[in-house]
Amino acid sequence: MTGHHGVPGASGEATGGRLVLLGNAIVDLVMRVPALPERGGDIVSRDTTLTTGGGFNVLTAARRLGLPAVYAGAHGTGPFGDRVRADLARTGIEVPLDPVTDEDTGFCVAFVDGGGERTFATSLGAEARLTEAHATAVLAALRPGDLVQISGYGLAYPVNGPVLASLVARLPEHTRVFLDPGPLADQIPEEVLEPVLARCDWVSCNQREGRLLTGRDDAREAAAALAARLGPRTGVLLRADADGCWLVPPGGEPAHIPGRRVTAVDSNGAGDAHTGAFLALLGHGLDLSGAVRGANAAAAFAVTRHGPATGPTVGELLDFLDGEPLAARLSSALGR
């Protein structure tokens, strides 16, 4: 398989583009429980929150680091759709598509147990009903230099998958394409996944998703195997939680980029913070090494806060780095 093209921005040039998310913004009902109940049982939540989640977390992480962002997914009419649109507007995220008129946006119930592990159940809504008319509108809204992020959730949905695969194949040359295959990576039909992988400039996944895509348990081996599957024009980021990530630059060899040791209070959204920060820093023209190390720092910051959308602002990220050499590089790229 061959990737689409090289990686503008990896050498430091600014792109002037936006993050355009071809994903799903839904409502998350997060319940913190001591442990999951046994089958047929019940348990009382210690804390329950209702937040906008899904792709919103990636968009928010990028916006907090100053990158313009666009939610190019479907959204519904009803209380959940209203909530999602209000949060997108509050965060300064553009919404080019009109609401689906006869269905509300979907939601996800997330159980976070005492060990911090998350278990999900999702109810699909309007976000899972993309049409060819939506795809045409998205293509018309793109600008030179845009970074297009694709969520594996959408690719796994029966209606969205074929629409997104066709849309990705028609993306203009000037866009860079990033895929996060997500927890449903092994449920994406091959006829949907393969054309998307063929167009990707970057694939970013966690260790479980890397294993699903390659059959390799070891993080380094999975990153290398995924890079070999994608070809020399596509880069790989395999996130390894507190251990940082494995980076395979386009045509390069796997390199371990260390993480940061922090006291984690909530891992929910750490991967989204990493992805959003990586895209934002590339979008600002930072070199590849700085973007990856900045993303590791953003993810470490995120797990020290409760909630799924906890990526740092520019000021918070620079304070977190506390005078390290990377801080000066980020400050220059972000205009601080």
mmCIF file of C-alpha atoms in Angstrom:
data_model
loop_
_atom_site.group_PDB
_atom_site.id
_atom_site.type_symbol
_atom_site.label_atom_id
_atom_site.label_comp_id
_atom_site.label_asym_id
_atom_site.label_seq_id
_atom_site.Cartn_x
_atom_site.Cartn_y
_atom_site.Cartn_z
ATOM 1 C CA MET A 1 0.000 0.000 0.000
ATOM 2 C CA THR A 2 1.217 3.513 -0.695
ATOM 3 C CA GLY A 3 0.276 6.638 1.192
ATOM 4 C CA HIS A 4 -1.013 9.700 -0.590
ATOM 5 C CA HIS A 5 1.805 12.199 -0.339
ATOM 6 C CA GLY A 6 4.438 13.630 1.976
ATOM 7 C CA VAL A 7 4.045 15.535 5.191
ATOM 8 C CA PRO A 8 4.034 19.304 4.738
ATOM 9 C CA GLY A 9 4.717 20.917 8.063
ATOM 10 C CA ALA A 10 7.101 18.214 9.260
ATOM 11 C CA SER A 11 9.991 20.484 8.310
ATOM 12 C CA GLY A 12 8.517 23.504 10.045
ATOM 13 C CA GLU A 13 6.563 25.401 7.396
ATOM 14 C CA ALA A 14 3.203 26.842 8.495
ATOM 15 C CA THR A 15 0.112 25.562 6.736
ATOM 16 C CA GLY A 16 -2.507 28.171 7.579
ATOM 17 C CA GLY A 17 -5.137 25.416 7.579
ATOM 18 C CA ARG A 18 -7.807 24.183 9.944
ATOM 19 C CA LEU A 19 -8.565 20.883 11.637
ATOM 20 C CA VAL A 20 -11.603 19.420 9.851
ATOM 21 C CA LEU A 21 -13.105 16.460 11.723
ATOM 22 C CA LEU A 22 -14.900 13.759 9.730
ATOM 23 C CA GLY A 23 -16.147 12.136 12.904
ATOM 24 C CA ASN A 24 -18.924 12.196 15.445
ATOM 25 C CA ALA A 25 -19.688 14.644 18.229
ATOM 26 C CA ILE A 26 -22.128 13.036 20.643
ATOM 27 C CA VAL A 27 -23.215 13.362 24.264
ATOM 28 C CA ASP A 28 -21.368 11.339 26.912
ATOM 29 C CA LEU A 29 -23.077 10.209 30.116
ATOM 30 C CA VAL A 30 -20.090 9.375 32.324
ATOM 31 C CA MET A 31 -20.732 7.343 35.481
ATOM 32 C CA ARG A 32 -17.961 6.710 38.005
ATOM 33 C CA VAL A 33 -18.522 3.407 39.765
ATOM 34 C CA PRO A 34 -16.420 1.339 42.205
ATOM 35 C CA ALA A 35 -16.615 -1.604 39.792
ATOM 36 C CA LEU A 36 -18.871 -2.854 37.032
ATOM 37 C CA PRO A 37 -21.895 -4.738 38.399
ATOM 38 C CA GLU A 38 -22.233 -8.443 37.833
ATOM 39 C CA ARG A 39 -24.541 -9.553 35.039
ATOM 40 C CA GLY A 40 -28.098 -8.773 36.137
ATOM 41 C CA GLY A 41 -26.848 -6.673 39.052
ATOM 42 C CA ASP A 42 -26.831 -2.968 39.875
ATOM 43 C CA ILE A 43 -24.424 -0.477 41.357
ATOM 44 C CA VAL A 44 -24.685 3.136 42.506
ATOM 45 C CA SER A 45 -22.611 5.732 40.646
ATOM 46 C CA ARG A 46 -20.373 7.870 42.845
ATOM 47 C CA ASP A 47 -20.440 10.707 40.315
ATOM 48 C CA THR A 48 -22.328 11.281 37.066
ATOM 49 C CA THR A 49 -21.684 13.939 34.418
ATOM 50 C CA LEU A 50 -23.283 14.776 31.082
ATOM 51 C CA THR A 51 -20.825 16.241 28.562
ATOM 52 C CA THR A 52 -20.317 16.595 24.836
ATOM 53 C CA GLY A 53 -17.763 14.014 23.738
ATOM 54 C CA GLY A 54 -16.617 11.852 20.847
ATOM 55 C CA GLY A 55 -14.820 13.917 18.225
ATOM 56 C CA PHE A 56 -15.524 17.074 20.221
ATOM 57 C CA ASN A 57 -12.597 16.159 22.480
ATOM 58 C CA VAL A 58 -10.083 16.210 19.601
ATOM 59 C CA LEU A 59 -11.499 19.477 18.258
ATOM 60 C CA THR A 60 -11.327 21.088 21.699
ATOM 61 C CA ALA A 61 -7.726 19.972 22.233
ATOM 62 C CA ALA A 62 -6.718 21.579 18.928
ATOM 63 C CA ARG A 63 -8.711 24.763 19.568
ATOM 64 C CA ARG A 64 -7.090 25.250 22.971
ATOM 65 C CA LEU A 65 -3.746 25.331 21.203
ATOM 66 C CA GLY A 66 -5.000 27.951 18.779
ATOM 67 C CA LEU A 67 -5.826 25.912 15.659
ATOM 68 C CA PRO A 68 -9.111 26.766 13.877
ATOM 69 C CA ALA A 69 -11.421 23.750 13.812
ATOM 70 C CA VAL A 70 -14.455 22.491 11.895
ATOM 71 C CA TYR A 71 -16.934 19.774 12.879
ATOM 72 C CA ALA A 72 -17.847 18.219 9.520
ATOM 73 C CA GLY A 73 -20.031 15.439 10.921
ATOM 74 C CA ALA A 74 -23.791 15.050 11.034
ATOM 75 C CA HIS A 75 -25.835 16.283 13.991
ATOM 76 C CA GLY A 76 -29.483 15.992 14.952
ATOM 77 C CA THR A 77 -32.444 17.939 16.230
ATOM 78 C CA GLY A 78 -33.401 17.453 19.860
ATOM 79 C CA PRO A 79 -31.873 18.074 23.276
ATOM 80 C CA PHE A 80 -28.626 16.198 22.576
ATOM 81 C CA GLY A 81 -28.151 17.858 19.192
ATOM 82 C CA ASP A 82 -28.819 21.261 20.755
ATOM 83 C CA ARG A 83 -26.266 20.575 23.470
ATOM 84 C CA VAL A 84 -23.596 19.483 21.001
ATOM 85 C CA ARG A 85 -24.117 22.550 18.791
ATOM 86 C CA ALA A 86 -24.019 24.882 21.789
ATOM 87 C CA ASP A 87 -20.713 23.409 22.968
ATOM 88 C CA LEU A 88 -19.245 23.564 19.468
ATOM 89 C CA ALA A 89 -20.258 27.220 19.192
ATOM 90 C CA ARG A 90 -18.913 28.027 22.668
ATOM 91 C CA THR A 91 -15.554 26.535 21.710
ATOM 92 C CA GLY A 92 -15.419 28.449 18.429
ATOM 93 C CA ILE A 93 -15.760 25.384 16.188
ATOM 94 C CA GLU A 94 -17.387 25.852 12.781
ATOM 95 C CA VAL A 95 -20.340 23.627 11.784
ATOM 96 C CA PRO A 96 -20.906 23.621 7.988
ATOM 97 C CA LEU A 97 -23.665 20.978 7.815
ATOM 98 C CA ASP A 98 -27.348 21.595 8.535
ATOM 99 C CA PRO A 99 -29.019 19.469 11.246
ATOM 100 C CA VAL A 100 -30.716 16.179 10.379
ATOM 101 C CA THR A 101 -34.348 17.125 10.890
ATOM 102 C CA ASP A 102 -35.964 13.909 12.120
ATOM 103 C CA GLU A 103 -33.479 12.428 14.613
ATOM 104 C CA ASP A 104 -31.523 13.557 17.656
ATOM 105 C CA THR A 105 -27.777 13.222 18.107
ATOM 106 C CA GLY A 106 -26.705 9.974 19.755
ATOM 107 C CA PHE A 107 -25.132 9.386 23.150
ATOM 108 C CA CYS A 108 -22.689 7.126 24.939
ATOM 109 C CA VAL A 109 -22.830 5.751 28.487
ATOM 110 C CA ALA A 110 -19.293 5.451 29.873
ATOM 111 C CA PHE A 111 -18.608 3.545 33.084
ATOM 112 C CA VAL A 112 -15.307 4.483 34.758
ATOM 113 C CA ASP A 113 -14.383 1.946 37.434
ATOM 114 C CA GLY A 114 -12.213 2.364 40.508
ATOM 115 C CA GLY A 115 -9.077 1.474 38.552
ATOM 116 C CA GLY A 116 -9.769 4.133 35.928
ATOM 117 C CA GLU A 117 -10.756 1.624 33.228
ATOM 118 C CA ARG A 118 -13.566 2.731 30.907
ATOM 119 C CA THR A 119 -16.405 0.601 29.526
ATOM 120 C CA PHE A 120 -18.832 2.005 26.958
ATOM 121 C CA ALA A 121 -22.285 1.482 25.496
ATOM 122 C CA THR A 122 -23.282 3.734 22.591
ATOM 123 C CA SER A 123 -26.669 4.624 21.125
ATOM 124 C CA LEU A 124 -26.349 5.859 17.543
ATOM 125 C CA GLY A 125 -28.252 8.901 16.319
ATOM 126 C CA ALA A 126 -28.128 11.458 13.533
ATOM 127 C CA GLU A 127 -24.309 11.438 13.523
ATOM 128 C CA ALA A 128 -24.485 7.921 12.017
ATOM 129 C CA ARG A 129 -26.592 9.091 9.048
ATOM 130 C CA LEU A 130 -24.152 10.820 6.708
ATOM 131 C CA THR A 131 -25.357 11.218 3.122
ATOM 132 C CA GLU A 132 -23.774 11.990 -0.230
ATOM 133 C CA ALA A 133 -25.218 15.502 0.103
ATOM 134 C CA HIS A 134 -23.262 15.884 3.354
ATOM 135 C CA ALA A 135 -20.091 14.707 1.604
ATOM 136 C CA THR A 136 -20.576 17.225 -1.201
ATOM 137 C CA ALA A 137 -21.035 20.030 1.330
ATOM 138 C CA VAL A 138 -17.869 19.023 3.202
ATOM 139 C CA LEU A 139 -15.797 18.996 0.015
ATOM 140 C CA ALA A 140 -17.099 22.461 -0.868
ATOM 141 C CA ALA A 141 -16.152 23.781 2.605
ATOM 142 C CA LEU A 142 -12.496 22.661 2.496
ATOM 143 C CA ARG A 143 -9.693 25.217 2.187
ATOM 144 C CA PRO A 144 -6.052 24.893 1.114
ATOM 145 C CA GLY A 145 -3.888 23.541 3.930
ATOM 146 C CA ASP A 146 -6.709 21.934 5.912
ATOM 147 C CA LEU A 147 -5.897 18.910 8.077
ATOM 148 C CA VAL A 148 -8.639 16.278 7.822
ATOM 149 C CA GLN A 149 -9.089 13.934 10.787
ATOM 150 C CA ILE A 150 -11.103 10.723 10.301
ATOM 151 C CA SER A 151 -12.553 8.662 13.129
ATOM 152 C CA GLY A 152 -12.743 4.892 12.879
ATOM 153 C CA TYR A 153 -16.095 5.060 14.649
ATOM 154 C CA GLY A 154 -17.637 6.641 11.561
ATOM 155 C CA LEU A 155 -15.953 4.136 9.266
ATOM 156 C CA ALA A 156 -17.487 1.277 11.261
ATOM 157 C CA TYR A 157 -21.031 2.627 11.001
ATOM 158 C CA PRO A 158 -22.966 0.874 8.191
ATOM 159 C CA VAL A 159 -24.281 4.112 6.652
ATOM 160 C CA ASN A 160 -21.307 6.400 7.278
ATOM 161 C CA GLY A 161 -18.505 4.023 6.284
ATOM 162 C CA PRO A 162 -19.068 3.879 2.512
ATOM 163 C CA VAL A 163 -19.874 7.620 2.367
ATOM 164 C CA LEU A 164 -16.664 8.504 4.219
ATOM 165 C CA ALA A 165 -14.512 6.131 2.141
ATOM 166 C CA SER A 166 -15.815 7.758 -1.038
ATOM 167 C CA LEU A 167 -15.343 11.241 0.416
ATOM 168 C CA VAL A 168 -11.768 10.566 1.515
ATOM 169 C CA ALA A 169 -10.870 9.304 -1.957
ATOM 170 C CA ARG A 170 -12.058 12.664 -3.384
ATOM 171 C CA LEU A 171 -10.204 14.912 -0.952
ATOM 172 C CA PRO A 172 -8.116 17.530 -2.757
ATOM 173 C CA GLU A 173 -4.357 17.238 -2.992
ATOM 174 C CA HIS A 174 -3.759 20.122 -0.598
ATOM 175 C CA THR A 175 -5.310 18.364 2.412
ATOM 176 C CA ARG A 176 -3.372 16.181 4.834
ATOM 177 C CA VAL A 177 -5.336 13.186 6.098
ATOM 178 C CA PHE A 178 -5.101 11.655 9.587
ATOM 179 C CA LEU A 179 -6.881 8.516 10.799
ATOM 180 C CA ASP A 180 -7.587 7.414 14.361
ATOM 181 C CA PRO A 181 -9.003 3.889 13.838
ATOM 182 C CA GLY A 182 -10.552 3.795 17.331
ATOM 183 C CA PRO A 183 -11.816 0.879 19.412
ATOM 184 C CA LEU A 184 -13.890 -0.518 16.527
ATOM 185 C CA ALA A 185 -10.846 -0.902 14.250
ATOM 186 C CA ASP A 186 -11.474 -4.607 13.700
ATOM 187 C CA GLN A 187 -15.124 -3.951 12.781
ATOM 188 C CA ILE A 188 -14.403 -1.616 9.855
ATOM 189 C CA PRO A 189 -15.124 -3.424 6.569
ATOM 190 C CA GLU A 190 -12.013 -3.889 4.427
ATOM 191 C CA GLU A 191 -13.658 -2.196 1.450
ATOM 192 C CA VAL A 192 -14.094 0.895 3.638
ATOM 193 C CA LEU A 193 -10.796 0.809 5.522
ATOM 194 C CA GLU A 194 -8.394 0.127 2.638
ATOM 195 C CA PRO A 195 -9.133 3.235 0.512
ATOM 196 C CA VAL A 196 -8.910 5.395 3.639
ATOM 197 C CA LEU A 197 -5.558 3.915 4.635
ATOM 198 C CA ALA A 198 -4.341 4.446 1.066
ATOM 199 C CA ARG A 199 -5.044 8.186 1.330
ATOM 200 C CA CYS A 200 -3.731 8.727 4.874
ATOM 201 C CA ASP A 201 -0.665 10.774 5.688
ATOM 202 C CA TRP A 202 -0.758 9.648 9.337
ATOM 203 C CA VAL A 203 -2.389 6.926 11.402
ATOM 204 C CA SER A 204 -2.517 7.416 15.183
ATOM 205 C CA CYS A 205 -3.755 4.613 17.434
ATOM 206 C CA ASN A 206 -3.308 3.117 20.879
ATOM 207 C CA GLN A 207 -1.729 -0.256 21.636
ATOM 208 C CA ARG A 208 -4.994 -2.202 21.561
ATOM 209 C CA GLU A 209 -5.934 -0.722 18.192
ATOM 210 C CA GLY A 210 -2.424 -1.419 16.907
ATOM 211 C CA ARG A 211 -2.844 -5.050 17.929
ATOM 212 C CA LEU A 212 -6.219 -5.256 16.162
ATOM 213 C CA LEU A 213 -4.684 -3.893 12.951
ATOM 214 C CA THR A 214 -1.454 -5.938 13.003
ATOM 215 C CA GLY A 215 -1.829 -8.889 15.376
ATOM 216 C CA ARG A 216 1.282 -7.708 17.295
ATOM 217 C CA ASP A 217 1.216 -7.246 21.079
ATOM 218 C CA ASP A 218 4.558 -5.456 21.413
ATOM 219 C CA ALA A 219 4.171 -1.705 20.845
ATOM 220 C CA ARG A 220 7.313 -1.303 18.746
ATOM 221 C CA GLU A 221 6.529 -4.337 16.615
ATOM 222 C CA ALA A 222 2.952 -3.169 16.100
ATOM 223 C CA ALA A 223 4.106 0.304 15.025
ATOM 224 C CA ALA A 224 6.608 -1.191 12.582
ATOM 225 C CA ALA A 225 4.076 -3.670 11.184
ATOM 226 C CA LEU A 226 1.466 -0.949 10.718
ATOM 227 C CA ALA A 227 4.000 1.273 8.952
ATOM 228 C CA ALA A 228 4.913 -1.622 6.658
ATOM 229 C CA ARG A 229 1.246 -2.166 5.853
ATOM 230 C CA LEU A 230 0.727 1.523 5.067
ATOM 231 C CA GLY A 231 3.822 2.079 2.948
ATOM 232 C CA PRO A 232 6.680 4.597 2.986
ATOM 233 C CA ARG A 233 4.595 7.758 2.483
ATOM 234 C CA THR A 234 2.470 7.346 5.612
ATOM 235 C CA GLY A 235 3.558 7.981 9.203
ATOM 236 C CA VAL A 236 2.476 6.088 12.322
ATOM 237 C CA LEU A 237 1.975 7.187 15.908
ATOM 238 C CA LEU A 238 1.280 4.346 18.326
ATOM 239 C CA ARG A 239 0.311 5.765 21.719
ATOM 240 C CA ALA A 240 1.583 3.794 24.707
ATOM 241 C CA ASP A 241 -0.087 5.682 27.583
ATOM 242 C CA ALA A 242 2.448 6.678 30.285
ATOM 243 C CA ASP A 243 5.282 5.252 28.178
ATOM 244 C CA GLY A 244 4.713 7.955 25.566
ATOM 245 C CA CYS A 245 4.438 6.753 21.986
ATOM 246 C CA TRP A 246 6.213 5.019 19.134
ATOM 247 C CA LEU A 247 6.804 7.227 16.119
ATOM 248 C CA VAL A 248 7.448 5.903 12.615
ATOM 249 C CA PRO A 249 8.038 8.868 10.289
ATOM 250 C CA PRO A 250 7.085 8.350 6.642
ATOM 251 C CA GLY A 251 9.703 5.972 5.255
ATOM 252 C CA GLY A 252 11.552 5.870 8.595
ATOM 253 C CA GLU A 253 12.208 3.470 11.443
ATOM 254 C CA PRO A 254 10.314 3.183 14.769
ATOM 255 C CA ALA A 255 11.543 5.523 17.499
ATOM 256 C CA HIS A 256 10.351 5.645 21.092
ATOM 257 C CA ILE A 257 9.317 9.121 22.266
ATOM 258 C CA PRO A 258 9.170 8.966 26.088
ATOM 259 C CA GLY A 259 6.107 10.017 28.023
ATOM 260 C CA ARG A 260 5.930 12.028 31.221
ATOM 261 C CA ARG A 261 5.373 10.611 34.665
ATOM 262 C CA VAL A 262 2.431 12.303 36.342
ATOM 263 C CA THR A 263 -0.171 11.386 38.936
ATOM 264 C CA ALA A 264 -3.091 10.350 36.741
ATOM 265 C CA VAL A 265 -6.613 10.986 37.993
ATOM 266 C CA ASP A 266 -8.595 10.304 34.789
ATOM 267 C CA SER A 267 -7.365 8.716 31.549
ATOM 268 C CA ASN A 268 -10.605 9.507 29.719
ATOM 269 C CA GLY A 269 -9.768 11.620 26.672
ATOM 270 C CA ALA A 270 -5.973 11.299 26.894
ATOM 271 C CA GLY A 271 -5.743 9.873 23.384
ATOM 272 C CA ASP A 272 -7.928 12.687 22.052
ATOM 273 C CA ALA A 273 -5.712 15.268 23.772
ATOM 274 C CA HIS A 274 -2.659 13.657 22.166
ATOM 275 C CA THR A 275 -4.228 13.634 18.708
ATOM 276 C CA GLY A 276 -5.603 17.165 18.929
ATOM 277 C CA ALA A 277 -2.289 18.555 20.168
ATOM 278 C CA PHE A 278 -0.278 16.728 17.498
ATOM 279 C CA LEU A 279 -2.531 18.112 14.764
ATOM 280 C CA ALA A 280 -2.526 21.616 16.232
ATOM 281 C CA LEU A 281 1.249 21.732 16.532
ATOM 282 C CA LEU A 282 1.758 20.419 13.002
ATOM 283 C CA GLY A 283 -0.830 22.926 11.832
ATOM 284 C CA HIS A 284 1.187 25.720 13.439
ATOM 285 C CA GLY A 285 4.237 24.567 11.476
ATOM 286 C CA LEU A 286 6.180 22.902 14.299
ATOM 287 C CA ASP A 287 8.687 20.241 13.264
ATOM 288 C CA LEU A 288 7.656 16.598 13.620
ATOM 289 C CA SER A 289 9.771 15.846 16.705
ATOM 290 C CA GLY A 290 8.437 18.888 18.540
ATOM 291 C CA ALA A 291 4.833 18.099 17.577
ATOM 292 C CA VAL A 292 5.086 14.541 18.917
ATOM 293 C CA ARG A 293 6.810 15.563 22.145
ATOM 294 C CA GLY A 294 4.289 18.372 22.606
ATOM 295 C CA ALA A 295 1.464 15.867 22.088
ATOM 296 C CA ASN A 296 2.964 13.566 24.738
ATOM 297 C CA ALA A 297 3.070 16.504 27.155
ATOM 298 C CA ALA A 298 -0.525 17.492 26.345
ATOM 299 C CA ALA A 299 -1.734 13.941 26.998
ATOM 300 C CA ALA A 300 0.166 13.809 30.301
ATOM 301 C CA PHE A 301 -1.410 17.106 31.331
ATOM 302 C CA ALA A 302 -4.875 15.822 30.378
ATOM 303 C CA VAL A 303 -4.769 12.783 32.673
ATOM 304 C CA THR A 304 -4.121 15.030 35.693
ATOM 305 C CA ARG A 305 -7.609 16.560 35.239
ATOM 306 C CA HIS A 306 -11.069 15.024 35.547
ATOM 307 C CA GLY A 307 -13.144 14.903 32.385
ATOM 308 C CA PRO A 308 -12.751 13.874 28.757
ATOM 309 C CA ALA A 309 -11.942 17.279 27.201
ATOM 310 C CA THR A 310 -8.980 18.292 29.366
ATOM 311 C CA GLY A 311 -6.252 19.105 26.871
ATOM 312 C CA PRO A 312 -4.158 22.140 27.887
ATOM 313 C CA THR A 313 -4.331 25.689 26.637
ATOM 314 C CA VAL A 314 -1.133 27.215 25.238
ATOM 315 C CA GLY A 315 -0.356 28.821 28.608
ATOM 316 C CA GLU A 316 -1.065 25.618 30.536
ATOM 317 C CA LEU A 317 1.144 23.560 28.218
ATOM 318 C CA LEU A 318 4.045 26.001 28.497
ATOM 319 C CA ASP A 319 3.684 26.120 32.287
ATOM 320 C CA PHE A 320 3.558 22.307 32.382
ATOM 321 C CA LEU A 321 6.844 22.141 30.469
ATOM 322 C CA ASP A 322 8.312 24.600 33.009
ATOM 323 C CA GLY A 323 11.205 26.081 31.076
ATOM 324 C CA GLU A 324 12.281 22.924 29.217
ATOM 325 C CA PRO A 325 13.876 23.452 25.771
ATOM 326 C CA LEU A 326 10.670 22.143 24.160
ATOM 327 C CA ALA A 327 8.760 25.047 25.737
ATOM 328 C CA ALA A 328 10.790 27.580 23.757
ATOM 329 C CA ARG A 329 10.110 25.720 20.513
ATOM 330 C CA LEU A 330 6.396 25.546 21.233
ATOM 331 C CA SER A 331 6.289 29.190 22.295
ATOM 332 C CA SER A 332 7.868 30.246 19.004
ATOM 333 C CA ALA A 333 5.549 28.087 16.887
ATOM 334 C CA LEU A 334 2.454 29.195 18.787
ATOM 335 C CA GLY A 335 3.389 32.874 18.715
ATOM 336 C CA ARG A 336 3.823 33.289 22.453
#
